[in-house]
Amino acid sequence: MAESQSGRSPNCPNISPSPLNTQQDSNILLNDQDLEDVSILKDIEEEDVDVDVSQSRSKKRKTEIKKEPRSVHWKDYERVKVMEGNPPIEVVKGKCKRCEVLIAADPRWCGTNGLKNHTLSCSKKFAQGEGSNKGQTVLNYVVDATSGNSSLTSWKFDQKASRLALCEMIILDEQPFRMVEYEGFRRFCKTSIPQLQLPSRQTIRTDCVKLFLERKHGLAKYFKKEGMGRVSITSDCWTAVNNSNFICVTAHFIDKEWRLHKRIISFSLIEIHKAADIGDSIITKLKDWGLTSLFCCTMDNAYANDGAIGDVKSYLNKFNSNVLDGKYFHMRCVGHILNLIVQYGLEEIGTSVRRVREAVKWLTSSPKRILQWAKVVNILADRIDCKKALCLDVPTRWNSTYLMLQSAIPYEEAFQLYSQMYPSYKKDLSQKKHNDAFIGLLEGQDWINVKKMIEYLQKFYELTVLMSDTKYPTSHIFFAEMCDIFDLISELEVSDDHEISSMALKMRMKIGKYWAEDMELNPRMNRILYIAAVLDPRQKMNHVETCFKSIYRDARGEIMVRDVTYALNELFDYYVAQKEAQNPAQHQKDAANENMRRQGRSDRRGSLSLVGLRGNR
């Protein structure tokens, strides 16, 4: 009955958990069968626990494996967990190993596209030097273009500096804005400077205009700085091929480091080359730049320019800024005067020069003739030791005429052989006219005239190149060069060749109009050129006196020396008065110090005299 009530078979152990834990059955003694049943129960429970532990460990390992990022984009990121939202929840984000930016990358809501996009943009920043390694520099071997010295310097890429250099290149080389869109230029930049982002032509135009306005504002600010010295200007007028009239005004000044600078402050159209228009244009630009303290203005020797100079001087007189009331304000262009002198002298051999000009023009007028000329030169290669190409001149610029003659003289035999090989050369040139007169072919006498002339033109050409440079002062070197020109003309005047002596007489007449002062003082000659030579420590007054006596003889030379001495003292007194007016207290202090120095010198001299007297006793 008991067995049937309990519902337990005799072979099945009782695995109910309650009997042993009840107070009622706590004192019941267990027999062997019961103990065996209990041990079996424990073994079963331990096996169940082992299975559960192993299963949980396996699940944990699988979970850990799943938590490891499998995308290749995670290689540049660190997996971090942050609390976000309201209420806050834990989300997974990727922390960039370069810029440390957090990118959303929780697999529950988003994938790795955010990581991928940020990697591309962040890599571009680092390539351009904008990331955390932007301070990294590269060693670069640099050679100074001016001095030729080389040095090893550090360099790093800078996008802004590269854009600025690109603007300067386009401006200096006069390139079009669309150059930045040329396929070849873009390939070159992509290969050599892959970090550089090339702008469009509209953007580079905006950059160039911005650069121009910045430089203009900076120059205007520099002109208005306290302690800014005087500025000299040059003006040039010309007419374009479309009959448009232009005027260019350039400012020349010296900075505190005594470096000479040149800046174009105006390039504009004018209606006509008249004194009123030229003067108004210059005055307008001076007002725009706030320039009121000028020293001199250099212009071509044209009648209209004399009137324009008067207008500018009247404008500056309002500010009381003219040096000695503008006595030395007008400076006539030396290069222009030399051009007039040489052109006047070249008229004596004008026929020979025109024949050379027409021959060079005919030979260089087509590719076919250039090839024919090259063949002729190759035939005479063993007799012609020259590699220069023929160049055509500008008839109104004698220096280009000099270069044309210089390039043609070595090919005298080639011109003769060409005329024999190609009859069309003779036929065409024999029909050329100048002022209704036939020019004719080159002859032996023409080459003789050209060779004699080229020897003397070289001195004028060298002086023109020397005086036309704007990188160094030229006022102090003019006087010595002018004396050489006078000596050269005097030498040509006594030449046995009638054409050369006649040419020298014409040059003497023209140069006397602007520079000569053998009879009276020349109002066209600016005394500043003499004063600059006196202030040159290599020349001083002794050299100036020697040159005057060499040009004008002793009596006239003495008069010129006295005139220059007076002008120098007058200019010195003007600057002393200007300094007194600017700071009278400082001037009085300087005068007192000078008196004390002089008194000290006299006292020392008196003491030395007493010592000498005592010694004699």
XYZ file of C-alpha atoms in Angstrom:
617
model
C 0.000 0.000 0.000
C 2.771 2.347 0.912
C 4.454 1.764 -2.386
C 1.276 2.257 -4.318
C 0.471 5.473 -2.475
C 3.833 6.986 -3.129
C 3.587 6.157 -6.830
C 7.227 5.137 -6.892
C 8.481 1.994 -8.440
C 10.921 -0.079 -6.402
C 13.697 0.428 -8.947
C 13.347 4.250 -9.330
C 15.056 6.494 -6.782
C 13.131 9.257 -5.163
C 14.539 12.534 -6.502
C 12.106 14.835 -4.832
C 14.075 17.704 -3.202
C 11.782 18.145 -0.207
C 12.025 15.037 2.016
C 15.463 15.651 3.425
C 14.807 19.285 4.168
C 11.625 18.910 6.171
C 11.693 19.056 9.926
C 9.438 16.056 10.110
C 11.855 13.742 8.316
C 15.092 15.179 9.671
C 15.619 12.326 12.168
C 14.843 9.474 9.793
C 17.781 7.097 9.326
C 18.796 6.347 5.738
C 19.579 2.824 4.677
C 22.145 1.760 2.084
C 19.670 1.915 -0.744
C 18.797 5.504 0.100
C 22.436 6.534 0.300
C 23.049 5.033 -3.103
C 20.119 6.933 -4.497
C 21.457 10.208 -3.065
C 24.909 9.685 -4.622
C 23.342 9.015 -7.998
C 21.372 12.233 -7.594
C 24.530 14.246 -6.888
C 26.285 12.797 -9.908
C 23.379 13.764 -12.134
C 23.321 17.313 -10.732
C 27.103 17.725 -11.229
C 26.837 16.513 -14.820
C 24.036 19.002 -15.450
C 26.159 21.815 -13.965
C 29.179 20.864 -16.081
C 27.054 20.898 -19.222
C 25.630 24.304 -18.337
C 29.109 25.770 -17.649
C 30.581 24.420 -20.868
C 27.609 25.702 -22.848
C 27.860 29.151 -21.227
C 31.619 29.343 -21.931
C 31.034 28.384 -25.559
C 28.359 31.040 -25.884
C 30.685 33.605 -24.266
C 33.483 32.764 -26.688
C 31.096 33.100 -29.617
C 29.868 36.436 -28.261
C 33.440 37.708 -27.862
C 34.277 36.644 -31.392
C 31.212 38.458 -32.701
C 32.187 41.646 -30.852
C 35.537 41.922 -32.729
C 35.097 44.248 -35.783
C 35.454 42.448 -39.056
C 35.457 45.504 -41.455
C 38.780 46.671 -42.885
C 37.766 50.270 -42.139
C 38.256 49.658 -38.408
C 42.051 49.509 -38.821
C 42.279 53.301 -38.536
C 39.863 53.515 -35.601
C 39.670 52.542 -31.966
C 36.396 50.962 -30.794
C 34.974 52.946 -27.866
C 31.664 52.967 -25.983
C 29.960 56.195 -25.007
C 26.660 57.084 -23.341
C 24.224 59.007 -25.548
C 20.568 59.845 -25.736
C 17.818 60.546 -23.215
C 17.634 58.304 -21.345
C 21.338 57.612 -21.973
C 22.236 54.332 -23.587
C 25.572 52.810 -24.427
C 26.543 53.072 -28.109
C 29.634 52.007 -30.043
C 31.715 54.599 -31.894
C 34.995 54.617 -33.812
C 37.714 57.000 -32.591
C 40.005 58.084 -35.445
C 43.624 57.279 -34.648
C 44.760 60.410 -36.561
C 42.432 63.251 -35.659
C 40.669 61.562 -32.679
C 37.201 62.351 -34.030
C 34.348 60.031 -32.896
C 32.382 58.481 -35.768
C 29.061 56.669 -35.274
C 29.608 52.958 -35.974
C 27.182 51.025 -33.739
C 26.194 47.854 -35.623
C 22.648 48.061 -34.242
C 21.828 51.266 -36.141
C 24.530 52.003 -38.738
C 27.332 50.319 -40.641
C 30.867 51.369 -41.477
C 30.080 53.874 -44.236
C 30.750 56.695 -41.808
C 34.178 55.263 -41.037
C 34.936 54.865 -44.726
C 33.950 58.441 -45.642
C 35.903 59.932 -42.761
C 39.000 57.916 -43.693
C 38.979 59.448 -47.176
C 38.549 63.023 -45.949
C 41.023 62.601 -43.112
C 43.648 61.119 -45.456
C 43.241 64.123 -47.755
C 43.803 66.493 -44.857
C 46.935 64.669 -43.856
C 48.233 64.703 -47.424
C 47.709 68.488 -47.507
C 49.517 68.954 -44.233
C 46.380 69.915 -42.270
C 46.357 67.045 -39.831
C 48.287 66.386 -36.673
C 51.513 65.981 -38.664
C 51.307 69.398 -40.341
C 54.478 70.457 -38.581
C 56.502 67.799 -40.391
C 59.163 69.403 -42.577
C 61.299 68.188 -45.457
C 64.906 69.123 -46.117
C 65.343 71.080 -49.327
C 68.494 72.255 -51.149
C 67.985 75.897 -52.178
C 70.197 78.070 -54.412
C 69.815 81.847 -54.159
C 69.220 83.272 -57.645
C 70.813 86.638 -56.848
C 73.922 85.693 -54.869
C 74.373 82.126 -56.128
C 74.865 80.841 -52.578
C 73.337 77.473 -51.695
C 71.900 76.295 -48.406
C 70.014 73.369 -46.905
C 66.685 74.488 -45.470
C 63.563 72.833 -44.094
C 60.359 72.937 -46.113
C 56.775 71.875 -45.643
C 53.839 72.031 -48.011
C 51.429 74.913 -47.488
C 48.274 75.153 -49.577
C 47.845 78.908 -49.040
C 51.478 79.683 -49.844
C 51.240 77.548 -52.998
C 48.118 79.398 -54.151
C 49.891 82.709 -53.567
C 52.951 81.551 -55.521
C 50.667 80.422 -58.361
C 49.112 83.904 -58.535
C 52.541 85.541 -58.576
C 53.697 83.214 -61.366
C 50.692 84.089 -63.541
C 51.213 87.821 -62.947
C 54.999 87.884 -63.413
C 54.997 85.648 -66.504
C 51.889 87.373 -67.943
C 50.053 84.069 -68.320
C 46.287 83.794 -68.896
C 44.041 82.762 -66.010
C 42.938 79.666 -67.924
C 46.468 78.315 -67.598
C 45.373 76.504 -64.419
C 42.962 74.461 -66.556
C 45.522 73.410 -69.161
C 45.794 69.623 -69.273
C 49.580 69.630 -69.412
C 49.896 71.978 -66.441
C 47.477 69.881 -64.393
C 49.406 66.700 -65.188
C 52.645 68.339 -64.173
C 51.215 69.527 -60.848
C 49.605 66.152 -60.168
C 52.948 64.429 -60.685
C 55.245 66.875 -58.917
C 52.909 68.371 -56.278
C 50.024 65.938 -55.724
C 48.966 67.800 -52.578
C 48.218 70.998 -54.505
C 44.544 71.614 -55.219
C 44.405 73.593 -58.469
C 41.654 76.226 -58.568
C 39.533 77.118 -61.568
C 40.296 80.100 -63.794
C 37.540 82.126 -62.097
C 39.004 81.392 -58.669
C 42.568 82.205 -59.702
C 41.339 85.478 -61.203
C 39.700 86.333 -57.893
C 42.929 85.444 -56.085
C 44.999 87.668 -58.403
C 42.660 90.629 -57.961
C 42.709 90.099 -54.201
C 46.517 89.959 -54.236
C 46.668 93.162 -56.299
C 44.377 95.013 -53.892
C 46.353 93.764 -50.879
C 49.662 94.890 -52.382
C 48.156 98.227 -53.411
C 46.786 98.816 -49.910
C 50.127 97.833 -48.378
C 52.052 100.201 -50.673
C 49.687 103.090 -49.929
C 50.081 102.406 -46.213
C 53.867 102.350 -46.638
C 53.831 105.729 -48.409
C 51.950 107.236 -45.449
C 54.301 105.895 -42.770
C 56.041 108.401 -40.564
C 59.598 109.001 -41.648
C 58.917 108.029 -45.251
C 61.459 109.742 -47.487
C 60.872 111.439 -50.790
C 59.655 109.551 -53.836
C 60.765 110.107 -57.421
C 58.488 109.243 -60.323
C 58.945 108.467 -64.002
C 56.269 108.911 -66.641
C 56.071 107.457 -70.126
C 53.436 107.996 -72.817
C 52.864 106.066 -76.017
C 50.235 105.214 -78.616
C 49.183 101.608 -79.249
C 48.577 100.071 -82.668
C 44.836 100.738 -82.268
C 45.552 104.464 -81.696
C 44.787 104.251 -77.969
C 46.909 106.583 -75.834
C 48.415 105.272 -72.607
C 50.397 106.739 -69.726
C 52.432 104.798 -67.184
C 53.633 106.321 -63.898
C 56.296 104.518 -61.847
C 57.418 105.369 -58.303
C 61.041 104.935 -57.199
C 62.024 105.081 -53.529
C 64.593 103.824 -51.023
C 63.576 101.952 -47.856
C 65.200 102.107 -44.426
C 67.676 99.386 -45.436
C 68.811 101.557 -48.384
C 67.328 99.241 -50.976
C 66.005 100.765 -54.182
C 62.408 99.884 -55.101
C 60.301 100.452 -58.205
C 56.486 100.237 -58.248
C 54.059 101.005 -61.070
C 51.364 103.194 -59.500
C 49.387 104.005 -62.655
C 48.730 102.449 -66.047
C 45.784 104.147 -67.695
C 44.284 105.606 -70.846
C 44.455 109.301 -71.703
C 42.590 111.124 -74.431
C 45.577 112.724 -76.130
C 49.241 113.491 -75.455
C 48.716 117.089 -74.401
C 50.202 118.869 -71.399
C 46.852 119.289 -69.636
C 45.857 115.625 -70.026
C 49.270 114.310 -68.964
C 49.464 116.652 -65.966
C 45.901 115.881 -64.811
C 46.533 112.143 -65.061
C 49.705 112.350 -62.946
C 48.085 114.623 -60.336
C 45.084 112.297 -60.047
C 47.318 109.336 -59.305
C 49.343 111.317 -56.775
C 46.086 112.145 -54.971
C 44.971 108.513 -55.035
C 48.213 107.368 -53.439
C 48.541 110.323 -51.079
C 51.960 111.290 -52.468
C 52.854 114.895 -51.716
C 56.605 114.686 -51.084
C 58.367 114.152 -54.420
C 61.961 114.831 -55.357
C 61.961 114.709 -59.152
C 59.964 113.531 -62.145
C 61.693 111.934 -65.147
C 59.953 112.292 -68.517
C 60.743 112.176 -72.215
C 61.980 115.328 -73.862
C 58.672 116.315 -75.448
C 57.169 119.793 -75.508
C 53.930 118.585 -73.904
C 55.867 117.150 -70.977
C 57.290 120.577 -70.100
C 53.763 121.884 -69.555
C 52.760 118.781 -67.589
C 55.766 119.247 -65.284
C 54.611 122.801 -64.580
C 51.142 121.566 -63.579
C 52.563 118.935 -61.224
C 54.920 121.465 -59.605
C 52.008 123.850 -59.037
C 50.048 121.066 -57.334
C 52.960 120.168 -55.040
C 53.506 123.824 -54.119
C 50.193 123.691 -52.243
C 51.867 121.358 -49.745
C 55.120 123.360 -49.711
C 56.957 120.121 -50.499
C 58.994 121.082 -53.567
C 62.753 121.060 -53.050
C 63.932 124.634 -53.691
C 60.588 125.423 -55.363
C 61.023 122.581 -57.833
C 64.348 123.819 -59.160
C 65.580 120.256 -59.765
C 62.180 118.608 -60.240
C 62.270 118.034 -64.010
C 64.700 115.301 -65.058
C 64.934 114.565 -68.768
C 65.271 110.886 -69.668
C 68.880 110.054 -70.538
C 67.866 107.053 -72.635
C 65.536 109.173 -74.748
C 68.221 111.821 -75.314
C 70.742 109.155 -76.338
C 68.190 107.770 -78.789
C 67.772 111.207 -80.385
C 71.540 111.751 -80.587
C 72.282 108.407 -82.250
C 69.305 108.567 -84.618
C 70.496 111.994 -85.710
C 73.957 110.603 -86.389
C 72.708 107.475 -88.194
C 71.184 109.624 -90.918
C 74.654 109.833 -92.511
C 74.685 106.089 -93.213
C 70.907 105.748 -93.432
C 71.023 104.091 -96.873
C 73.348 101.319 -95.711
C 71.236 100.685 -92.605
C 68.025 100.538 -94.654
C 69.566 98.007 -97.057
C 70.556 95.738 -94.165
C 67.085 96.137 -92.644
C 65.264 95.206 -95.866
C 67.546 92.205 -96.452
C 66.975 90.850 -92.937
C 63.246 91.509 -93.221
C 63.043 89.613 -96.532
C 65.010 86.601 -95.242
C 62.974 86.216 -92.041
C 59.546 86.771 -93.585
C 58.712 83.104 -94.344
C 59.701 79.601 -93.144
C 60.840 78.666 -96.655
C 63.335 81.531 -96.812
C 64.582 80.750 -93.309
C 65.358 77.167 -94.406
C 67.103 78.447 -97.524
C 69.166 80.809 -95.372
C 70.117 77.947 -93.041
C 71.357 75.891 -96.011
C 73.524 78.773 -97.202
C 74.994 79.246 -93.723
C 75.766 75.511 -93.504
C 77.662 75.701 -96.780
C 79.882 78.424 -95.277
C 80.037 76.854 -91.823
C 83.830 76.553 -91.916
C 84.180 80.278 -92.680
C 81.447 81.710 -90.428
C 82.125 81.463 -86.725
C 78.781 82.739 -85.465
C 75.647 81.086 -84.072
C 73.476 84.188 -83.735
C 70.178 84.414 -85.573
C 69.226 87.420 -87.657
C 66.988 89.890 -85.830
C 64.888 92.713 -87.226
C 65.002 96.140 -85.595
C 62.439 98.767 -84.654
C 63.401 101.823 -86.743
C 62.528 104.298 -83.976
C 64.736 102.515 -81.411
C 68.390 102.765 -82.297
C 69.460 100.134 -79.744
C 67.466 97.530 -81.676
C 69.141 98.819 -84.862
C 72.512 98.245 -83.214
C 71.564 94.638 -82.371
C 70.347 94.054 -85.938
C 73.605 95.304 -87.448
C 75.643 93.334 -84.923
C 73.859 90.094 -85.864
C 74.150 90.702 -89.631
C 77.852 91.633 -89.931
C 79.253 88.073 -89.391
C 77.091 86.803 -92.303
C 78.413 89.173 -94.978
C 79.564 86.296 -97.217
C 76.303 84.421 -96.622
C 74.300 87.403 -97.928
C 76.410 87.449 -101.092
C 76.072 83.691 -101.666
C 72.324 83.774 -101.041
C 71.854 86.484 -103.680
C 73.668 84.244 -106.188
C 71.716 81.076 -105.357
C 68.216 82.600 -105.198
C 67.475 85.221 -107.896
C 64.158 86.196 -106.269
C 66.173 87.859 -103.486
C 67.755 90.304 -105.955
C 64.517 90.866 -107.828
C 62.424 91.737 -104.778
C 64.974 93.924 -102.983
C 65.869 95.890 -106.114
C 62.253 97.104 -106.258
C 62.040 98.279 -102.605
C 61.574 102.039 -102.159
C 62.067 104.562 -99.368
C 60.664 108.068 -99.845
C 60.093 107.325 -103.536
C 63.737 106.265 -103.982
C 64.946 102.732 -104.648
C 66.867 101.236 -101.722
C 68.866 98.732 -103.757
C 70.918 95.666 -102.839
C 73.658 95.409 -100.245
C 77.058 96.376 -101.637
C 80.605 96.242 -100.330
C 80.601 99.910 -99.270
C 77.488 99.314 -97.186
C 79.287 96.681 -95.132
C 82.248 99.038 -94.657
C 79.945 101.801 -93.377
C 78.113 99.448 -91.030
C 81.316 97.980 -89.588
C 82.751 101.416 -88.852
C 79.499 102.580 -87.269
C 78.993 99.523 -85.096
C 82.291 100.145 -83.338
C 81.143 103.546 -82.091
C 77.543 102.576 -81.451
C 78.699 100.024 -78.895
C 79.587 102.772 -76.399
C 76.155 104.370 -76.744
C 74.500 100.990 -76.389
C 76.423 100.158 -73.205
C 75.510 103.525 -71.704
C 71.848 103.005 -72.572
C 71.810 99.594 -70.881
C 73.644 100.985 -67.855
C 71.303 103.942 -67.379
C 68.111 101.970 -68.069
C 68.467 99.559 -65.169
C 66.115 100.043 -62.224
C 67.785 97.696 -59.723
C 70.476 100.156 -58.678
C 70.900 103.970 -58.530
C 72.163 105.541 -61.741
C 72.304 109.291 -61.029
C 75.857 109.194 -59.623
C 77.313 107.299 -62.612
C 75.854 109.498 -65.345
C 78.427 112.304 -65.223
C 81.431 110.044 -65.834
C 79.623 108.292 -68.703
C 78.616 111.632 -70.202
C 82.266 112.690 -70.228
C 83.155 109.491 -72.107
C 80.490 110.313 -74.705
C 81.947 113.797 -75.196
C 85.430 112.328 -75.606
C 84.131 109.786 -78.140
C 82.418 112.462 -80.221
C 85.583 114.590 -80.155
C 87.525 111.582 -81.434
C 85.035 110.988 -84.251
C 85.120 114.629 -85.317
C 88.801 114.394 -86.293
C 88.359 111.118 -88.193
C 89.773 110.893 -91.731
C 86.519 109.320 -92.879
C 84.237 112.104 -94.068
C 81.038 110.237 -93.219
C 82.198 109.508 -89.668
C 83.304 113.089 -89.020
C 80.074 114.434 -90.490
C 78.096 112.079 -88.266
C 80.061 113.258 -85.199
C 79.294 116.911 -85.981
C 75.583 116.157 -86.068
C 75.851 114.312 -82.757
C 77.701 117.284 -81.244
C 74.867 119.605 -82.256
C 72.208 117.362 -80.761
C 74.069 116.610 -77.528
C 74.821 120.290 -77.078
C 71.106 121.027 -76.995
C 70.614 118.931 -73.853
C 73.958 118.512 -72.064
C 76.616 120.910 -73.366
C 77.369 124.082 -71.363
C 80.455 125.358 -73.139
C 79.057 128.852 -73.691
C 76.426 129.309 -70.981
C 74.553 127.293 -68.396
C 72.128 124.893 -70.028
C 68.623 125.111 -68.501
C 67.859 121.594 -69.757
C 70.711 120.116 -67.703
C 69.686 119.131 -64.185
C 72.356 120.067 -61.619
C 71.431 117.061 -59.469
C 73.456 114.869 -61.847
C 76.561 116.917 -61.025
C 75.817 116.918 -57.286
C 75.341 113.141 -57.292
C 78.808 112.737 -58.819
C 80.324 115.020 -56.152
C 78.675 112.980 -53.368
C 80.061 109.755 -54.842
C 83.152 108.987 -52.692
C 84.885 107.541 -55.751
C 84.657 110.847 -57.628
C 84.128 113.861 -55.348
C 84.738 117.400 -56.508
C 88.269 116.742 -57.773
C 87.071 114.302 -60.431
C 84.187 116.569 -61.425
C 86.586 119.495 -61.831
C 88.948 117.410 -63.969
C 86.101 116.311 -66.248
C 84.789 119.859 -66.664
C 88.212 121.138 -67.676
C 88.611 118.216 -70.087
C 85.324 119.016 -71.818
C 85.180 122.835 -71.671
C 88.857 123.799 -71.134
C 90.250 125.404 -67.973
C 88.463 128.757 -67.908
C 84.988 127.380 -68.537
C 85.717 124.444 -66.252
C 86.378 126.800 -63.320
C 83.034 128.500 -63.901
C 81.238 125.145 -63.939
C 82.928 124.085 -60.692
C 81.776 127.283 -58.956
C 78.243 126.732 -60.246
C 78.131 123.155 -58.946
C 79.587 124.229 -55.584
C 76.881 126.870 -55.228
C 74.143 124.358 -56.105
C 75.511 121.848 -53.575
C 75.630 124.426 -50.761
C 72.156 125.655 -51.638
C 70.748 122.133 -51.433
C 72.538 121.481 -48.136
C 71.155 124.678 -46.584
C 67.649 123.684 -47.679
C 67.810 120.357 -45.845
C 69.263 122.030 -42.744
C 66.342 124.465 -42.719
C 63.876 121.591 -43.149
C 65.371 119.773 -40.175
C 65.183 122.908 -38.021
C 61.521 123.394 -38.908
C 60.611 119.793 -38.104
C 62.283 119.679 -34.670
C 63.618 123.042 -33.451
C 64.383 121.772 -29.916
C 66.502 118.928 -31.233
C 68.270 121.326 -33.573
C 69.194 123.623 -30.687
C 70.483 120.641 -28.735
C 72.579 119.482 -31.700
C 73.952 123.000 -32.164
C 74.924 123.189 -28.482
C 76.652 119.806 -28.682
C 78.524 120.932 -31.772
C 79.678 124.096 -30.004
C 80.864 122.028 -27.039
C 82.820 119.721 -29.350
C 84.427 122.690 -31.026
C 85.249 124.268 -27.645
C 86.763 120.990 -26.465
C 88.936 120.803 -29.549
C 90.189 124.365 -29.024
C 90.910 123.656 -25.326
C 92.896 120.550 -26.237
C 94.843 122.495 -28.808
C 95.609 125.170 -26.190
C 96.773 122.547 -23.710
C 99.024 120.980 -26.301
C 100.485 124.406 -27.077
C 101.275 125.014 -23.389
C 102.891 121.608 -23.129
C 105.001 122.437 -26.128
C 106.084 125.773 -24.645
C 107.031 124.165 -21.347
C 108.997 121.498 -23.181
C 110.908 124.155 -25.106
C 111.799 125.885 -21.884
